[in-house]
């Protein structure tokens, strides 16, 4: 049971770290997404 508890603890820490990273960088990710979308649309319209 200790191994499962340790795994759950590490998983929780990783999820919190990911959420924090997203909150700090979401504007950059959204801008990259818009740029990629625009690039794909331009290529598809040719």
Coordinates of N, CA and C in Angstrom, one line a residue:
X1 N 0.8 -1.2 0.0 CA 0.0 0.0 0.0 C 0.9 1.3 0.0
X2 N 2.0 1.2 0.6 CA 2.9 2.4 0.7 C 3.3 2.8 -0.7
X3 N 3.6 1.8 -1.6 CA 4.0 2.2 -2.9 C 2.9 2.9 -3.7
X4 N 1.7 2.5 -3.5 CA 0.6 3.1 -4.2 C 0.4 4.5 -3.7
X5 N 0.5 4.7 -2.4 CA 0.4 6.0 -1.8 C 1.5 7.0 -2.3
X6 N 2.7 6.5 -2.4 CA 3.8 7.3 -2.9 C 3.5 7.7 -4.3
X7 N 3.1 6.7 -5.1 CA 2.8 7.0 -6.5 C 1.7 8.1 -6.6
X8 N 0.6 7.9 -5.8 CA -0.5 8.9 -5.9 C 0.0 10.3 -5.5
X9 N 0.9 10.3 -4.5 CA 1.5 11.6 -4.1 C 2.3 12.2 -5.2
X10 N 3.1 11.5 -5.8 CA 3.9 12.0 -7.0 C 3.1 12.4 -8.1
X11 N 2.0 11.7 -8.4 CA 1.1 12.0 -9.5 C 0.4 13.3 -9.1
X12 N 0.0 13.5 -7.9 CA -0.6 14.8 -7.5 C 0.3 15.9 -7.7
X13 N 1.6 15.8 -7.3 CA 2.5 16.8 -7.4 C 2.8 17.2 -8.9
X14 N 2.8 16.2 -9.7 CA 3.0 16.4 -11.1 C 1.9 17.2 -11.8
X15 N 0.7 16.8 -11.3 CA -0.5 17.5 -11.9 C -0.6 18.9 -11.4
X16 N -0.2 19.2 -10.2 CA -0.2 20.6 -9.7 C 0.9 21.4 -10.4
X17 N 2.0 20.8 -10.6 CA 3.1 21.5 -11.3 C 2.6 21.8 -12.8
X18 N 2.0 20.9 -13.4 CA 1.5 21.1 -14.8 C 0.4 22.2 -14.8
X19 N -0.5 22.2 -13.8 CA -1.5 23.3 -13.8 C -0.8 24.7 -13.6
X20 N 0.2 24.7 -12.7 CA 0.9 26.0 -12.4 C 1.6 26.4 -13.7
X21 N 2.3 25.5 -14.4 CA 3.0 25.8 -15.6 C 2.0 26.4 -16.6
X22 N 0.8 25.7 -16.8 CA -0.2 26.2 -17.7 C -0.6 27.6 -17.4
X23 N -0.9 27.9 -16.1 CA -1.4 29.2 -15.7 C -0.3 30.3 -16.0
X24 N 0.9 29.9 -15.8 CA 2.0 30.9 -16.1 C 2.2 31.2 -17.6
X25 N 2.0 30.2 -18.4 CA 2.3 30.2 -19.8 C 1.2 30.1 -20.8
X26 N -0.1 30.2 -20.3 CA -1.2 29.9 -21.2 C -1.3 30.9 -22.3
X27 N -1.0 32.2 -22.1 CA -1.0 33.2 -23.2 C -0.1 32.8 -24.3
X28 N 1.1 32.4 -24.0 CA 2.1 32.0 -25.0 C 1.6 30.8 -25.8
X29 N 1.0 29.8 -25.1 CA 0.5 28.6 -25.7 C -0.7 28.9 -26.7
X30 N -1.5 29.8 -26.2 CA -2.7 30.2 -27.0 C -2.2 31.0 -28.3
X31 N -1.2 31.8 -28.1 CA -0.7 32.5 -29.3 C 0.0 31.6 -30.3
X32 N 0.7 30.6 -29.8 CA 1.3 29.6 -30.7 C 0.2 28.8 -31.4
X33 N -0.9 28.5 -30.7 CA -2.0 27.8 -31.3 C -2.7 28.6 -32.4
X34 N -2.9 29.9 -32.1 CA -3.5 30.8 -33.2 C -2.6 30.9 -34.4
X35 N -1.3 31.0 -34.1 CA -0.3 31.1 -35.3 C -0.3 29.8 -36.1
X36 N -0.3 28.6 -35.4 CA -0.4 27.4 -36.1 C -1.7 27.2 -36.9
X37 N -2.8 27.6 -36.3 CA -4.1 27.6 -37.0 C -4.1 28.4 -38.2
X38 N -3.5 29.7 -38.1 CA -3.5 30.6 -39.3 C -2.6 30.0 -40.4
X39 N -1.5 29.4 -40.0 CA -0.5 28.8 -40.9 C -1.2 27.7 -41.7
X40 N -1.9 26.8 -41.0 CA -2.6 25.7 -41.6 C -3.7 26.2 -42.6
X41 N -4.4 27.2 -42.1 CA -5.5 27.7 -43.0 C -5.0 28.3 -44.2
X42 N -3.8 29.0 -44.2 CA -3.2 29.6 -45.4 C -2.8 28.5 -46.3
X43 N -2.2 27.4 -45.8 CA -1.7 26.3 -46.7 C -2.9 25.6 -47.3
X44 N -4.0 25.5 -46.6 CA -5.2 24.7 -47.1 C -5.9 25.6 -48.1
X45 N -5.8 26.9 -48.1 CA -6.5 27.7 -49.0 C -5.8 27.9 -50.3
X46 N -4.6 27.5 -50.4 CA -3.8 27.6 -51.7 C -4.2 26.6 -52.7

